[in-house]
Amino acid sequence: MRKKTVLAAAFVAAAALTLSACGSGDDSAQKPLADVSAETKTQAATVLDQPFTKPNLVLTDTHGKKYDLRKETEGKPTLIYFGYTNCPDVCPLIMSNIAVAKKSLSKADQDKLRVVFVTTDPERDTPASLGSWLRAQDASFIGLTGDFTAIQAGARQIGIGIDPPKKEKDGTVISMHGSQVIAFSPKTDKGYVLYSEDTTPDDYAKDLPKIAKGETP
């Protein structure tokens, strides 16, 4: 039932990513840069024919310890998402959808899967606050914080744009960031599948068993 949308190049995928202002309530905050394909998408997964290299990020985890993303997730099926804990809608929904879907996996696949949440608002998302927020979703989820410039550079390595958080006139702090989830294969450590914020728990549940094995959804 699921047809693959194969992109001509990873660059095209990067150009298609959008910046979302979580909780802004303003459609103008969505900034589509380009269309992925003229074909109407009928499936959740966008399979990249030129996968992304895993970001070279060394940040701080929720225990206050150094976390080398490439080293710690090597050979593991990995989902990476950039967002922030004060987001009232998109970020918690995406993480909740993944958490629900993960429960449908076998115990062995659950143990293999790494779900990494990298904050786009490191000034407010301390290791402690990030850890508390993620535990409410799934205790196994990995939260990373650190220098914003490093985080921004890491996001760009997989085609995701993020802007420095800014304060609105009403005092609300908004973080503009791409809302895509990138899945990395345990076989190649490459990011080969992209999911949008519209991906449902059922969509993830259908695909995760294959991602756990490094197969194409």
mmCIF file of C-alpha atoms in Angstrom:
data_model
loop_
_atom_site.group_PDB
_atom_site.id
_atom_site.type_symbol
_atom_site.label_atom_id
_atom_site.label_comp_id
_atom_site.label_asym_id
_atom_site.label_seq_id
_atom_site.Cartn_x
_atom_site.Cartn_y
_atom_site.Cartn_z
ATOM 1 C CA MET A 1 0.000 0.000 0.000
ATOM 2 C CA ARG A 2 2.909 2.341 0.586
ATOM 3 C CA LYS A 3 4.672 3.755 -2.455
ATOM 4 C CA LYS A 4 8.146 5.163 -2.005
ATOM 5 C CA THR A 5 8.922 8.746 -2.938
ATOM 6 C CA VAL A 6 12.548 8.617 -4.004
ATOM 7 C CA LEU A 7 14.309 11.970 -4.260
ATOM 8 C CA ALA A 8 16.817 12.819 -6.957
ATOM 9 C CA ALA A 9 19.284 14.001 -4.338
ATOM 10 C CA ALA A 10 19.555 14.777 -0.659
ATOM 11 C CA PHE A 11 19.888 18.426 -1.612
ATOM 12 C CA VAL A 12 16.350 18.388 -2.921
ATOM 13 C CA ALA A 13 15.147 16.988 0.391
ATOM 14 C CA ALA A 14 17.017 19.681 2.268
ATOM 15 C CA ALA A 15 15.459 22.375 0.141
ATOM 16 C CA ALA A 16 12.022 20.979 0.870
ATOM 17 C CA LEU A 17 12.255 21.242 4.638
ATOM 18 C CA THR A 18 10.265 23.928 6.392
ATOM 19 C CA LEU A 19 10.803 26.030 9.463
ATOM 20 C CA SER A 20 8.000 25.759 11.989
ATOM 21 C CA ALA A 21 7.234 28.241 14.716
ATOM 22 C CA CYS A 22 5.801 25.889 17.316
ATOM 23 C CA GLY A 23 2.673 27.290 18.876
ATOM 24 C CA SER A 24 2.747 30.534 16.897
ATOM 25 C CA GLY A 25 -0.767 30.059 15.594
ATOM 26 C CA ASP A 26 0.298 31.955 12.479
ATOM 27 C CA ASP A 27 0.321 30.227 9.086
ATOM 28 C CA SER A 28 2.867 32.753 7.863
ATOM 29 C CA ALA A 29 5.386 31.119 10.190
ATOM 30 C CA GLN A 30 5.513 28.133 7.847
ATOM 31 C CA LYS A 31 8.245 28.729 5.267
ATOM 32 C CA PRO A 32 8.128 26.140 2.462
ATOM 33 C CA LEU A 33 11.316 26.474 0.470
ATOM 34 C CA ALA A 34 10.572 24.091 -2.390
ATOM 35 C CA ASP A 35 8.421 21.130 -3.368
ATOM 36 C CA VAL A 36 9.846 17.660 -2.845
ATOM 37 C CA SER A 37 7.954 16.319 -5.824
ATOM 38 C CA ALA A 38 5.118 17.236 -8.121
ATOM 39 C CA GLU A 39 3.592 13.870 -7.238
ATOM 40 C CA THR A 40 1.085 13.957 -4.389
ATOM 41 C CA LYS A 41 2.540 12.169 -1.390
ATOM 42 C CA THR A 42 0.435 9.190 -0.348
ATOM 43 C CA GLN A 43 2.701 7.733 2.332
ATOM 44 C CA ALA A 44 4.465 8.917 5.468
ATOM 45 C CA ALA A 45 7.999 7.902 4.560
ATOM 46 C CA THR A 46 10.153 9.813 2.097
ATOM 47 C CA VAL A 47 13.047 7.558 1.135
ATOM 48 C CA LEU A 48 16.231 9.376 0.133
ATOM 49 C CA ASP A 49 18.315 7.952 -2.699
ATOM 50 C CA GLN A 50 21.337 9.898 -1.396
ATOM 51 C CA PRO A 51 21.183 9.448 2.390
ATOM 52 C CA PHE A 52 22.491 11.968 4.887
ATOM 53 C CA THR A 53 25.645 11.404 6.911
ATOM 54 C CA LYS A 54 24.906 11.339 10.631
ATOM 55 C CA PRO A 55 25.623 14.759 12.207
ATOM 56 C CA ASN A 56 29.007 15.157 13.839
ATOM 57 C CA LEU A 57 27.615 16.341 17.173
ATOM 58 C CA VAL A 58 29.134 16.106 20.626
ATOM 59 C CA LEU A 59 26.678 17.611 23.103
ATOM 60 C CA THR A 60 25.480 17.168 26.705
ATOM 61 C CA ASP A 61 22.879 14.557 27.613
ATOM 62 C CA THR A 62 20.198 14.767 30.300
ATOM 63 C CA HIS A 63 22.641 13.382 32.889
ATOM 64 C CA GLY A 64 25.065 16.219 32.244
ATOM 65 C CA LYS A 65 27.527 13.928 30.482
ATOM 66 C CA LYS A 66 29.208 14.325 27.087
ATOM 67 C CA TYR A 67 27.349 12.507 24.331
ATOM 68 C CA ASP A 68 29.012 11.798 20.989
ATOM 69 C CA LEU A 69 26.070 11.217 18.652
ATOM 70 C CA ARG A 70 27.954 9.226 16.033
ATOM 71 C CA LYS A 71 29.773 7.044 18.532
ATOM 72 C CA GLU A 72 26.834 6.377 20.841
ATOM 73 C CA THR A 73 24.355 5.486 18.076
ATOM 74 C CA GLU A 74 26.735 3.600 15.785
ATOM 75 C CA GLY A 75 25.088 0.463 14.427
ATOM 76 C CA LYS A 76 21.749 1.324 16.034
ATOM 77 C CA PRO A 77 18.468 2.216 14.306
ATOM 78 C CA THR A 78 18.126 5.895 15.203
ATOM 79 C CA LEU A 79 15.481 8.588 14.892
ATOM 80 C CA ILE A 80 16.694 12.184 15.239
ATOM 81 C CA TYR A 81 14.472 15.216 15.806
ATOM 82 C CA PHE A 82 15.348 18.856 16.515
ATOM 83 C CA GLY A 83 12.848 20.754 18.682
ATOM 84 C CA TYR A 84 12.322 22.371 22.078
ATOM 85 C CA THR A 85 10.435 21.518 25.257
ATOM 86 C CA ASN A 86 8.495 24.788 25.542
ATOM 87 C CA CYS A 87 6.805 24.133 22.208
ATOM 88 C CA PRO A 88 3.093 23.671 23.016
ATOM 89 C CA ASP A 89 2.104 21.617 20.002
ATOM 90 C CA VAL A 90 4.320 20.171 17.242
ATOM 91 C CA CYS A 91 7.291 18.942 19.278
ATOM 92 C CA PRO A 92 5.392 17.090 22.020
ATOM 93 C CA LEU A 93 3.014 15.620 19.446
ATOM 94 C CA ILE A 94 5.848 14.216 17.333
ATOM 95 C CA MET A 95 7.620 12.715 20.332
ATOM 96 C CA SER A 96 4.371 11.294 21.682
ATOM 97 C CA ASN A 97 3.581 9.693 18.313
ATOM 98 C CA ILE A 98 6.993 8.027 18.261
ATOM 99 C CA ALA A 99 6.610 6.889 21.875
ATOM 100 C CA VAL A 100 3.235 5.289 21.129
ATOM 101 C CA ALA A 101 4.550 3.543 18.019
ATOM 102 C CA LYS A 102 7.657 2.277 19.797
ATOM 103 C CA LYS A 103 5.488 0.267 22.208
ATOM 104 C CA SER A 104 4.288 -1.855 19.296
ATOM 105 C CA LEU A 105 7.824 -3.090 18.599
ATOM 106 C CA SER A 106 9.213 -6.327 19.949
ATOM 107 C CA LYS A 107 11.231 -5.988 23.143
ATOM 108 C CA ALA A 108 14.424 -6.663 21.198
ATOM 109 C CA ASP A 109 13.692 -3.906 18.677
ATOM 110 C CA GLN A 110 12.683 -1.486 21.426
ATOM 111 C CA ASP A 111 16.037 -2.056 23.090
ATOM 112 C CA LYS A 112 17.878 -1.393 19.812
ATOM 113 C CA LEU A 113 16.036 1.771 18.808
ATOM 114 C CA ARG A 114 17.582 5.127 19.686
ATOM 115 C CA VAL A 115 15.312 8.180 19.672
ATOM 116 C CA VAL A 116 17.334 11.386 19.949
ATOM 117 C CA PHE A 117 15.773 14.775 20.689
ATOM 118 C CA VAL A 118 18.194 17.679 20.129
ATOM 119 C CA THR A 119 17.012 20.965 21.583
ATOM 120 C CA THR A 120 16.868 24.085 19.447
ATOM 121 C CA ASP A 121 16.497 26.187 22.607
ATOM 122 C CA PRO A 122 19.537 25.216 24.707
ATOM 123 C CA GLU A 123 19.395 28.302 26.930
ATOM 124 C CA ARG A 124 16.136 27.134 28.491
ATOM 125 C CA ASP A 125 16.441 23.395 27.858
ATOM 126 C CA THR A 126 18.961 22.456 30.535
ATOM 127 C CA PRO A 127 19.907 18.788 31.003
ATOM 128 C CA ALA A 128 17.556 18.575 33.987
ATOM 129 C CA SER A 129 14.532 20.206 32.357
ATOM 130 C CA LEU A 130 15.072 18.315 29.112
ATOM 131 C CA GLY A 131 15.332 15.029 30.989
ATOM 132 C CA SER A 132 12.131 15.670 32.925
ATOM 133 C CA TRP A 133 10.223 16.517 29.750
ATOM 134 C CA LEU A 134 11.438 13.463 27.843
ATOM 135 C CA ARG A 135 10.730 11.044 30.697
ATOM 136 C CA ALA A 136 7.081 12.012 30.411
ATOM 137 C CA GLN A 137 7.220 10.748 26.824
ATOM 138 C CA ASP A 138 9.512 7.717 27.109
ATOM 139 C CA ALA A 139 12.265 7.151 29.658
ATOM 140 C CA SER A 140 14.570 5.720 26.991
ATOM 141 C CA PHE A 141 14.504 8.829 24.791
ATOM 142 C CA ILE A 142 17.853 10.627 24.578
ATOM 143 C CA GLY A 143 17.906 14.390 25.062
ATOM 144 C CA LEU A 144 20.819 16.558 23.984
ATOM 145 C CA THR A 145 21.623 20.195 24.688
ATOM 146 C CA GLY A 146 24.679 22.416 24.369
ATOM 147 C CA ASP A 147 26.040 25.267 22.268
ATOM 148 C CA PHE A 148 23.433 26.622 19.849
ATOM 149 C CA THR A 149 25.936 27.208 17.051
ATOM 150 C CA ALA A 150 27.031 23.573 17.217
ATOM 151 C CA ILE A 151 23.416 22.381 17.258
ATOM 152 C CA GLN A 152 22.529 24.571 14.284
ATOM 153 C CA ALA A 153 25.524 23.263 12.322
ATOM 154 C CA GLY A 154 24.588 19.669 13.139
ATOM 155 C CA ALA A 155 21.021 20.208 11.971
ATOM 156 C CA ARG A 156 22.244 21.662 8.691
ATOM 157 C CA GLN A 157 24.261 18.493 8.073
ATOM 158 C CA ILE A 158 20.966 16.665 7.610
ATOM 159 C CA GLY A 159 19.188 19.472 5.785
ATOM 160 C CA ILE A 160 17.261 20.882 8.737
ATOM 161 C CA GLY A 161 17.244 24.628 9.282
ATOM 162 C CA ILE A 162 16.886 26.174 12.730
ATOM 163 C CA ASP A 163 16.954 29.800 13.827
ATOM 164 C CA PRO A 164 18.033 31.210 17.195
ATOM 165 C CA PRO A 165 15.067 31.473 19.599
ATOM 166 C CA LYS A 166 13.524 34.945 19.646
ATOM 167 C CA LYS A 167 11.180 36.745 22.023
ATOM 168 C CA GLU A 168 7.897 38.044 20.664
ATOM 169 C CA LYS A 169 6.254 41.298 21.779
ATOM 170 C CA ASP A 170 4.048 39.394 24.217
ATOM 171 C CA GLY A 171 7.105 37.846 25.834
ATOM 172 C CA THR A 172 6.653 34.424 24.230
ATOM 173 C CA VAL A 173 9.899 32.808 23.106
ATOM 174 C CA ILE A 174 9.616 31.022 19.770
ATOM 175 C CA SER A 175 12.110 28.634 18.217
ATOM 176 C CA MET A 176 11.891 28.277 14.446
ATOM 177 C CA HIS A 177 13.022 24.840 13.322
ATOM 178 C CA GLY A 178 12.470 22.165 10.719
ATOM 179 C CA SER A 179 9.945 19.646 12.016
ATOM 180 C CA GLN A 180 11.199 16.543 10.201
ATOM 181 C CA VAL A 181 12.289 13.289 11.796
ATOM 182 C CA ILE A 182 15.229 11.561 10.093
ATOM 183 C CA ALA A 183 15.670 7.795 10.431
ATOM 184 C CA PHE A 184 19.195 6.343 10.327
ATOM 185 C CA SER A 185 19.961 2.783 9.286
ATOM 186 C CA PRO A 186 21.775 0.425 11.676
ATOM 187 C CA LYS A 187 23.525 -1.078 8.655
ATOM 188 C CA THR A 188 25.042 2.084 7.182
ATOM 189 C CA ASP A 189 24.523 4.750 9.889
ATOM 190 C CA LYS A 190 23.094 6.938 7.116
ATOM 191 C CA GLY A 191 19.881 8.954 7.326
ATOM 192 C CA TYR A 192 17.792 7.359 4.612
ATOM 193 C CA VAL A 193 14.163 8.046 5.561
ATOM 194 C CA LEU A 194 12.419 11.354 6.321
ATOM 195 C CA TYR A 195 9.115 11.846 8.165
ATOM 196 C CA SER A 196 7.036 15.026 8.374
ATOM 197 C CA GLU A 197 5.145 16.368 11.371
ATOM 198 C CA ASP A 198 1.970 14.818 9.921
ATOM 199 C CA THR A 199 3.227 11.263 10.459
ATOM 200 C CA THR A 200 0.853 9.338 12.722
ATOM 201 C CA PRO A 201 1.616 6.694 15.375
ATOM 202 C CA ASP A 202 0.239 4.061 12.999
ATOM 203 C CA ASP A 203 2.591 5.261 10.251
ATOM 204 C CA TYR A 204 5.590 4.932 12.555
ATOM 205 C CA ALA A 205 4.358 1.574 13.886
ATOM 206 C CA LYS A 206 4.231 0.184 10.334
ATOM 207 C CA ASP A 207 7.725 1.382 9.467
ATOM 208 C CA LEU A 208 9.753 0.974 12.662
ATOM 209 C CA PRO A 209 10.152 -2.832 12.410
ATOM 210 C CA LYS A 210 11.823 -2.332 9.021
ATOM 211 C CA ILE A 211 13.915 0.614 10.208
ATOM 212 C CA ALA A 212 15.095 -1.517 13.121
ATOM 213 C CA LYS A 213 16.536 -3.922 10.552
ATOM 214 C CA GLY A 214 17.870 -1.221 8.205
ATOM 215 C CA GLU A 215 15.291 -2.066 5.575
ATOM 216 C CA THR A 216 13.393 0.356 3.349
ATOM 217 C CA PRO A 217 9.839 1.102 4.573
#
